[in-house]
GROMACS .gro file of C-alpha atoms in nm:
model
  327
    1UNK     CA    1   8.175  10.643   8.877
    2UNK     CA    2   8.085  10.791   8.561
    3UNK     CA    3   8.231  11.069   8.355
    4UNK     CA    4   7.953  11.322   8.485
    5UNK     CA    5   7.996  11.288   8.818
    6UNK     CA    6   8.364  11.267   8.779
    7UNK     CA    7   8.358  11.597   8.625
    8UNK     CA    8   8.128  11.778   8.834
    9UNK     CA    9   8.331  11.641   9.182
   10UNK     CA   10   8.633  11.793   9.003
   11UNK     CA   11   8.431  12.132   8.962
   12UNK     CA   12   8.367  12.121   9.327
   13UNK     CA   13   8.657  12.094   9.424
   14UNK     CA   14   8.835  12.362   9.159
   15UNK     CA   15   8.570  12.607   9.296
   16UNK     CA   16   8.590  12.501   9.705
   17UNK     CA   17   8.948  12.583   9.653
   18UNK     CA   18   8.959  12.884   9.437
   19UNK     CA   19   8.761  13.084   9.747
   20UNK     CA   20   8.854  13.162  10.117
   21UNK     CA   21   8.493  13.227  10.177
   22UNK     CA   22   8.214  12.985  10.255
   23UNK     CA   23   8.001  12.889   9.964
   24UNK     CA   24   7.620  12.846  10.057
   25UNK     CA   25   7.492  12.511   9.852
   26UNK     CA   26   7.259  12.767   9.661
   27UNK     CA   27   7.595  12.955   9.482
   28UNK     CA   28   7.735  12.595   9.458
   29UNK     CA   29   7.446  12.561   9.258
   30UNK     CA   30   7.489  12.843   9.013
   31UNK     CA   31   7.892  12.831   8.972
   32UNK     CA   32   7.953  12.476   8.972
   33UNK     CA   33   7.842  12.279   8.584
   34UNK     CA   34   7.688  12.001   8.668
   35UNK     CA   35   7.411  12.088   8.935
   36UNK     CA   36   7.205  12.299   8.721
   37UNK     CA   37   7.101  11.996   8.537
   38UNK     CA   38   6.897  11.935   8.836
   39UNK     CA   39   6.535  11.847   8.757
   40UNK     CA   40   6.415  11.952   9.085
   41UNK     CA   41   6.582  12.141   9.431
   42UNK     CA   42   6.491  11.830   9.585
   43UNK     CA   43   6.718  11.647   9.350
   44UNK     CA   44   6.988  11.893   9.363
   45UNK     CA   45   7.021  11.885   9.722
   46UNK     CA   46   7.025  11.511   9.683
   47UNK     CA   47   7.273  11.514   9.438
   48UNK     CA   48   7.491  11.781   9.692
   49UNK     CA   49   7.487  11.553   9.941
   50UNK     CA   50   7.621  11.266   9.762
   51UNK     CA   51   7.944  11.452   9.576
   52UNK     CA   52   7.971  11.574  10.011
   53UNK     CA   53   8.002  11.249  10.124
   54UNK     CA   54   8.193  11.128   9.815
   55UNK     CA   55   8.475  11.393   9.916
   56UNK     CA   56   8.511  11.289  10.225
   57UNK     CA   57   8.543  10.975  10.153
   58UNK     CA   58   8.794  11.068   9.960
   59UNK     CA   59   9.004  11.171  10.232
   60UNK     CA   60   8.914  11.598  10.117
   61UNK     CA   61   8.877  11.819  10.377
   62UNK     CA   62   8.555  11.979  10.340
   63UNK     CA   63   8.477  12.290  10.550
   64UNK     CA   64   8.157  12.418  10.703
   65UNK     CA   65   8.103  12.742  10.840
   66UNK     CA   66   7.945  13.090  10.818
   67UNK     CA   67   8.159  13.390  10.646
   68UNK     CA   68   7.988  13.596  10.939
   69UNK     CA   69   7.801  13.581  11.232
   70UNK     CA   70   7.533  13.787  11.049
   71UNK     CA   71   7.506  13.498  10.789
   72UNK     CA   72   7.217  13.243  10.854
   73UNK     CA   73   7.350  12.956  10.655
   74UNK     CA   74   7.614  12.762  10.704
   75UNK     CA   75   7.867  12.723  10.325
   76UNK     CA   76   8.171  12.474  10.228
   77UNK     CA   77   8.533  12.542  10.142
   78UNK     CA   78   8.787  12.349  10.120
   79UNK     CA   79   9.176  12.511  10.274
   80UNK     CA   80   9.456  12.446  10.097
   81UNK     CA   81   9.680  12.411  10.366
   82UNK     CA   82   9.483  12.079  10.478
   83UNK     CA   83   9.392  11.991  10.099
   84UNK     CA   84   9.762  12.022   9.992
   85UNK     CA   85  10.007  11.717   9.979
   86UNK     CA   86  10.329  11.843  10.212
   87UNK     CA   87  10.683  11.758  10.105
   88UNK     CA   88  10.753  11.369  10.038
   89UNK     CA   89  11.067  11.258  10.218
   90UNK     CA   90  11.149  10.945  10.228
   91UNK     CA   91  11.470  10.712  10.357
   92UNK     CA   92  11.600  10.495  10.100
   93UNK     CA   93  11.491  10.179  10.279
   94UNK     CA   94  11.136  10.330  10.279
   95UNK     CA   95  11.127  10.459   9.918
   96UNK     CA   96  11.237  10.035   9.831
   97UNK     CA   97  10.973   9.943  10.057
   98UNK     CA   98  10.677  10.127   9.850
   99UNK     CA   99  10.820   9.994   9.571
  100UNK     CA  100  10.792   9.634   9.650
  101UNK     CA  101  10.449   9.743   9.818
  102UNK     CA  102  10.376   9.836   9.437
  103UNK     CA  103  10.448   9.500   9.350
  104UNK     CA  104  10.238   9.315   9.566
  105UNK     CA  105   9.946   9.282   9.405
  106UNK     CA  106   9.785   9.025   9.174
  107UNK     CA  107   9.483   9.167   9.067
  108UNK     CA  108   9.440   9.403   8.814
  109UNK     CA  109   9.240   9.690   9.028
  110UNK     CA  110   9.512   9.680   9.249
  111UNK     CA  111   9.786   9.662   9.070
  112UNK     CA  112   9.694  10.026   8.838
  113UNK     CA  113   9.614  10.198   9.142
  114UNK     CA  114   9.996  10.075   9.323
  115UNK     CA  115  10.138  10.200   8.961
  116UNK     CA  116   9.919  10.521   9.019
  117UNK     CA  117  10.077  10.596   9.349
  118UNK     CA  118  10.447  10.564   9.205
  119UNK     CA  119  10.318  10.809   8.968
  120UNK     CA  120  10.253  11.076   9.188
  121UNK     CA  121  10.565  11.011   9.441
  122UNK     CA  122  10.812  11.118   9.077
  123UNK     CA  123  10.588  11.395   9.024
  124UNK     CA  124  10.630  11.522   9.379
  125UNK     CA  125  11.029  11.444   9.329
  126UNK     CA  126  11.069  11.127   9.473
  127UNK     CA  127  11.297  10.871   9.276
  128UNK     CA  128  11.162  10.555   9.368
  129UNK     CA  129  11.271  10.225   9.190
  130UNK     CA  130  11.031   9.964   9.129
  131UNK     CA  131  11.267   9.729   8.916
  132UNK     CA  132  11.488   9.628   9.181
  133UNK     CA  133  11.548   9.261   9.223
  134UNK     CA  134  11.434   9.087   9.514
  135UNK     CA  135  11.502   8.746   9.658
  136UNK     CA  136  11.212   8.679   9.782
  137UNK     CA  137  10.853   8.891   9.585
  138UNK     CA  138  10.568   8.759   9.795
  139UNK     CA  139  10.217   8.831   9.588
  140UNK     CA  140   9.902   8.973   9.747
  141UNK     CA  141   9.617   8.808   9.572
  142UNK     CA  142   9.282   8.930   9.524
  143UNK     CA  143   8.958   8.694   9.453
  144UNK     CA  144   8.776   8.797   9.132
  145UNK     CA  145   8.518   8.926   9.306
  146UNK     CA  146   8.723   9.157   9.431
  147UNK     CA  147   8.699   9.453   9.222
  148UNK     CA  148   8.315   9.438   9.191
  149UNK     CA  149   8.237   9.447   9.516
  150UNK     CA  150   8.452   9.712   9.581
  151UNK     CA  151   8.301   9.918   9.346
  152UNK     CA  152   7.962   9.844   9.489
  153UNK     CA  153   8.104   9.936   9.827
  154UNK     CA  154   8.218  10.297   9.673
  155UNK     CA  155   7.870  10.370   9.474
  156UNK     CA  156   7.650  10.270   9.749
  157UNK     CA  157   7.503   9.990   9.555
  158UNK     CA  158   7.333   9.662   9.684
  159UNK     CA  159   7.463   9.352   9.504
  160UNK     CA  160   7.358   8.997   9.400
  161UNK     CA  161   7.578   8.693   9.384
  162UNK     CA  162   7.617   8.275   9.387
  163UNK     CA  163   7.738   8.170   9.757
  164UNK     CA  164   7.905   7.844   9.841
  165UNK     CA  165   7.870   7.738  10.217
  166UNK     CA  166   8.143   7.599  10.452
  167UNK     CA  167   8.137   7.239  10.376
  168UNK     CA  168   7.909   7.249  10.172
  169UNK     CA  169   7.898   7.224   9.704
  170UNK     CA  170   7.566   7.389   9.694
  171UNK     CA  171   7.531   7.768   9.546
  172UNK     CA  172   7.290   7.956   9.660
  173UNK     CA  173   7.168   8.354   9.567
  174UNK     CA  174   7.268   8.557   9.803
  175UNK     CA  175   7.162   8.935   9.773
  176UNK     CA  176   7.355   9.179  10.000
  177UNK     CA  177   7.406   9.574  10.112
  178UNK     CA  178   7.794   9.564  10.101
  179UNK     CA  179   7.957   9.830  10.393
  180UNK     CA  180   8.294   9.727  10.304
  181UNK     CA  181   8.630   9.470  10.193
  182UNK     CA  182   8.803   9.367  10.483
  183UNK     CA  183   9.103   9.087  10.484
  184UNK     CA  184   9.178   8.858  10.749
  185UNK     CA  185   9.460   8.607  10.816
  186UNK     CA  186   9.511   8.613  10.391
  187UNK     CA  187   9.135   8.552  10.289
  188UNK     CA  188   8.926   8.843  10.175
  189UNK     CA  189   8.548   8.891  10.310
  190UNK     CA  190   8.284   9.189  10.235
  191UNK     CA  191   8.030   9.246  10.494
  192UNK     CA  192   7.706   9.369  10.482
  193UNK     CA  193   7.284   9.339  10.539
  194UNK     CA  194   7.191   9.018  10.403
  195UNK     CA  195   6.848   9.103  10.278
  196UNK     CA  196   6.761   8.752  10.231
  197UNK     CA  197   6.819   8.677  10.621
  198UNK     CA  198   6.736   9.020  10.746
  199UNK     CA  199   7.096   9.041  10.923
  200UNK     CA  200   7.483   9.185  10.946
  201UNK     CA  201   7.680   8.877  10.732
  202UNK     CA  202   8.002   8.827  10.622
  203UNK     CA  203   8.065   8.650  10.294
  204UNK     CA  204   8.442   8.504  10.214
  205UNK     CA  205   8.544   8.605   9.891
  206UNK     CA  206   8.690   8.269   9.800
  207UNK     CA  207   8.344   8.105   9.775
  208UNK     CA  208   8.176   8.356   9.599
  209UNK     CA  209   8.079   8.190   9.229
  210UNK     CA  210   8.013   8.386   8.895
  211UNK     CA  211   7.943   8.708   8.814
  212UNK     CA  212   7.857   8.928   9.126
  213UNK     CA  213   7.576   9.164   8.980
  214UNK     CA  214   7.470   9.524   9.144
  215UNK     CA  215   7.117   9.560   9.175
  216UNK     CA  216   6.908   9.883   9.250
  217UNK     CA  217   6.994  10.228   9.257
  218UNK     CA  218   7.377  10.351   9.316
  219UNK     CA  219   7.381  10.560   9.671
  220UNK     CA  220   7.110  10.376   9.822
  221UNK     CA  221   7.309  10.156  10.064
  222UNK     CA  222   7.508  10.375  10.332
  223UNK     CA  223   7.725  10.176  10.593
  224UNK     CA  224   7.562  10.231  10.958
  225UNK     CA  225   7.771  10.503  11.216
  226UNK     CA  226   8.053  10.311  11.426
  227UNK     CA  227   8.005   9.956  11.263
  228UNK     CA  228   8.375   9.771  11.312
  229UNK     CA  229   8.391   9.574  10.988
  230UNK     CA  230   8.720   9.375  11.114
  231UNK     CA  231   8.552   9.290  11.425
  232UNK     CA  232   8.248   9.162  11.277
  233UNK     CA  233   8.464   8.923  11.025
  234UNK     CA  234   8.698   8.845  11.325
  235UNK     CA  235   8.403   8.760  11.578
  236UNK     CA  236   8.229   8.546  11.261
  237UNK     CA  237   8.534   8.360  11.138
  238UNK     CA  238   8.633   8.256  11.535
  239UNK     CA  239   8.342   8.101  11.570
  240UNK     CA  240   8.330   7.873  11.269
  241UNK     CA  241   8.424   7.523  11.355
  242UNK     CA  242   8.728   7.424  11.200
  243UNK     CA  243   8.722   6.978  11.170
  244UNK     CA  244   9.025   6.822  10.971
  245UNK     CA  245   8.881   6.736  10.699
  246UNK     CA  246   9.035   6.440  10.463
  247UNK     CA  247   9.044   6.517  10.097
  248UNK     CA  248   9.089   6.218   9.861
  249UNK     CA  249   9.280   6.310   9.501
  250UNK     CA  250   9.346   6.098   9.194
  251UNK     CA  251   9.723   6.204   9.042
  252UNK     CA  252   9.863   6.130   8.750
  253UNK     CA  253  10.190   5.942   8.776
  254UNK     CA  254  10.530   6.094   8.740
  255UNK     CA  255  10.290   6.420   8.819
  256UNK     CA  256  10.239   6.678   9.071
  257UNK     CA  257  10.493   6.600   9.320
  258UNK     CA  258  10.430   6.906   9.567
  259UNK     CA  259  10.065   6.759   9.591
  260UNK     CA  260  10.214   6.360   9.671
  261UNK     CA  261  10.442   6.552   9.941
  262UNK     CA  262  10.136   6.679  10.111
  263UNK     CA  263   9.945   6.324  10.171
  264UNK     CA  264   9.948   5.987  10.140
  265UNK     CA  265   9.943   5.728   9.851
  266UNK     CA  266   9.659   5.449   9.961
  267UNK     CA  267   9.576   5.337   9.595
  268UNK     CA  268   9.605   5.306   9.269
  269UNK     CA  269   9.286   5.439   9.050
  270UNK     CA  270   9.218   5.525   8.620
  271UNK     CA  271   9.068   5.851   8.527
  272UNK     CA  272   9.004   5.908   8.161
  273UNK     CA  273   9.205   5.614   8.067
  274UNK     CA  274   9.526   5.712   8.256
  275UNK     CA  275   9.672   5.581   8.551
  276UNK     CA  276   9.775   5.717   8.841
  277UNK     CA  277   9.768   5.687   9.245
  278UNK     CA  278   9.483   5.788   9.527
  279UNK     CA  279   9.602   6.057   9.743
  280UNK     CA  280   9.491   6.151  10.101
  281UNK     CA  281   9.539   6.482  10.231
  282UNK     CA  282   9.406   6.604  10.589
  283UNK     CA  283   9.320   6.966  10.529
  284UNK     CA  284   9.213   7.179  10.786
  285UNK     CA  285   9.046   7.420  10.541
  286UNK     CA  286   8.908   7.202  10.240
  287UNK     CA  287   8.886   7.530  10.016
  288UNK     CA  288   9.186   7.701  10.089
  289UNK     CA  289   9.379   7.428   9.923
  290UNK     CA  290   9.150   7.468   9.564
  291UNK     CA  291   9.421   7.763   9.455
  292UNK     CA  292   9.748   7.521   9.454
  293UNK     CA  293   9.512   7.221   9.343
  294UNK     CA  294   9.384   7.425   9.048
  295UNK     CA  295   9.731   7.535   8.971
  296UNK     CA  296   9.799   7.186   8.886
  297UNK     CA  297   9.524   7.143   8.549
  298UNK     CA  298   9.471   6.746   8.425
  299UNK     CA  299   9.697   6.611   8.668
  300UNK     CA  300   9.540   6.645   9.016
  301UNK     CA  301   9.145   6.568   8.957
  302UNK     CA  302   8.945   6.649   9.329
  303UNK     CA  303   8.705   6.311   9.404
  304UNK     CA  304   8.614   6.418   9.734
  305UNK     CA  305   8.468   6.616   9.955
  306UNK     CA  306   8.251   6.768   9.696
  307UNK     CA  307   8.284   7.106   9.781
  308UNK     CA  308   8.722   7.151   9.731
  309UNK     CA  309   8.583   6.960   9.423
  310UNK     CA  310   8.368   7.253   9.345
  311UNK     CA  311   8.570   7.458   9.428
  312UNK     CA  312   8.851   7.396   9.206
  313UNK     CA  313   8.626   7.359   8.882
  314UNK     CA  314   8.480   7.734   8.977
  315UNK     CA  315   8.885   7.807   8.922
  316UNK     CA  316   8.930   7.637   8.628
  317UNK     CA  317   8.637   7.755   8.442
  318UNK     CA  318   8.753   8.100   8.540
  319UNK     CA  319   9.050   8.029   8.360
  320UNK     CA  320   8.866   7.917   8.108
  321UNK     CA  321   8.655   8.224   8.067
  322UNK     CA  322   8.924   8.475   8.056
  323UNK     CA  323   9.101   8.287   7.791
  324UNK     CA  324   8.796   8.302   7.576
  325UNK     CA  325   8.714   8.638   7.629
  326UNK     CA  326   9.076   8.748   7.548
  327UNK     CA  327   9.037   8.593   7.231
   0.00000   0.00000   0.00000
């Protein structure tokens, strides 16, 4: 979102709540800075109906109604009793439990806006503490299309991104309306219109390649009335065959151990000069098994099926890239 609009939704709101009277969108006009910038009525009332929807969104209550029944127009306020947080109270075994929540995630969008929310619970009172040791800290990861596409989702943007098949190495350009970021049984999918097929599709994160671009206009894509994004990745993901699928893996002796535990040893093969064994591994989902594959660098190299092979160089070039780019 950027700085203008940011600015003007926080006008709109300071003056919804500073009134107990409807507002018509013609005063909004005149008392709020920001919409007299308007070129045009036309793009005034277009730009009103945006920061509306962006509100509620938002999780605002915004009002409609008429101060009187003399008044022909209908106006917007927003009422502090439903705009208002109430008191925080929480047990001590739910205050711990937010703040593990706040340590869940692994991705940096996530991770300011679970620091965000601890914020807010101090100012309101609430002593929560987020340093406590745990035995066990399980990590919710996000792909690193993640953020991006959320975004997208929020400005109403269409977007443009490299697609890996199931099964299959080859990438091709996929361009899609995004309605929203659902998860499902620990894998992350957006779903959308696939303009290039002319349908509803839902895209695992995972095998989404490279930079994932927005295209157009923001506020041009709105997500149709009463469409169940769960049930559409549910019914999708149900139906996709799932084969065992054997993986073959060259490791490096005295190597990767946790990898050797997970197949079987049915040769003995060189890569790059060094020795090391052949691996088998039946995997019921060849690409779910690139993140602890990747984890292992030089040791582990994929030499079929060619798309976990793919898969794990997308990973490591990743790494790659972020370690030049923090440079």
């Amino acid at each position: 979102m950027s700085t203008a609009r940011a600015e003007r939704l926080v006008n709109l709101v300071l003056a919804l709540l500073s009134t107990r009277q409807y507002l018509t969108a013609e005063k909004i006009r005149g008392i709020v800075p920001g919409y007299g910038d308007a070129a045009s009525d036309d793009a005034y009332f277009r730009m009103f109906e945006r920061d509306k929807t962006e509100l509620r969104e938002l999780g605002i209550p915004l009002e409609t109604g008429r101060n009187s029944a003399f008044d022909a127009i209908e106006g917007y306020r927003i009422a502090r009793r439903d705009y208002e947080l109430g008191e925080i109270d929480l047990a001590p075994d739910e205050a711990a439990a937010v703040a593990l929540a706040s340590r869940l995630w692994d991705s940096p969008e996530l991770t300011g806006q679970a620091q965000g929310a601890l914020v807010k619970l101090r100012a309101a009172g609430l002593e929560v503490d987020d340093q406590a040791p745990t035995v066990v800290e399980p990590r919710v990861r996000a792909e690193p299309a993640f953020g991006p596409l959320l975004a997208a989702v929020q400005n109403g943007q269409a977007v443009r991104f490299e697609y890996r098949r199931s099964g299959s190495p080859e990438r091709i350009m996929r361009t899609l309306e995004p309605w929203g970021v659902v998860s499902w049984r620990a894998r992350w999918y957006v779903v959308g219109h696939d303009r290039d097929r002319g349908a509803t599709r839902c895209f695992r994160l995972s095998r989404v390649t490279g930079q994932v671009r927005a295209v157009g206009k923001p506020g041009e894509v709105q997500r149709p009335e009463g469409v169940n994004l769960l049930k559409l990745v549910t019914s999708t993901v149900e139906s996709e065959p799932a084969p065992v699928t054997v993986a073959r893996v060259w490791v490096a002796d005295g190597r990767a151990a946790g990898v050797r535990r997970r197949g079987t040893v049915v040769g003995r093969a060189t890569v790059d000069g060094e020795e090391g064994d052949l691996v088998e591994i039946g995997l019921l989902y060849p690409e779910s098994a690139a993140d602890w594959i990747s984890a292992q660098g030089p040791d582990v190299v994929v030499l079929e099926p060619d798309v976990l092979a793919k898969s794990v160089q997308d990973r490591l070039e990743a790494v790659v890239a972020r370690q030049v780019s923090a440079r």
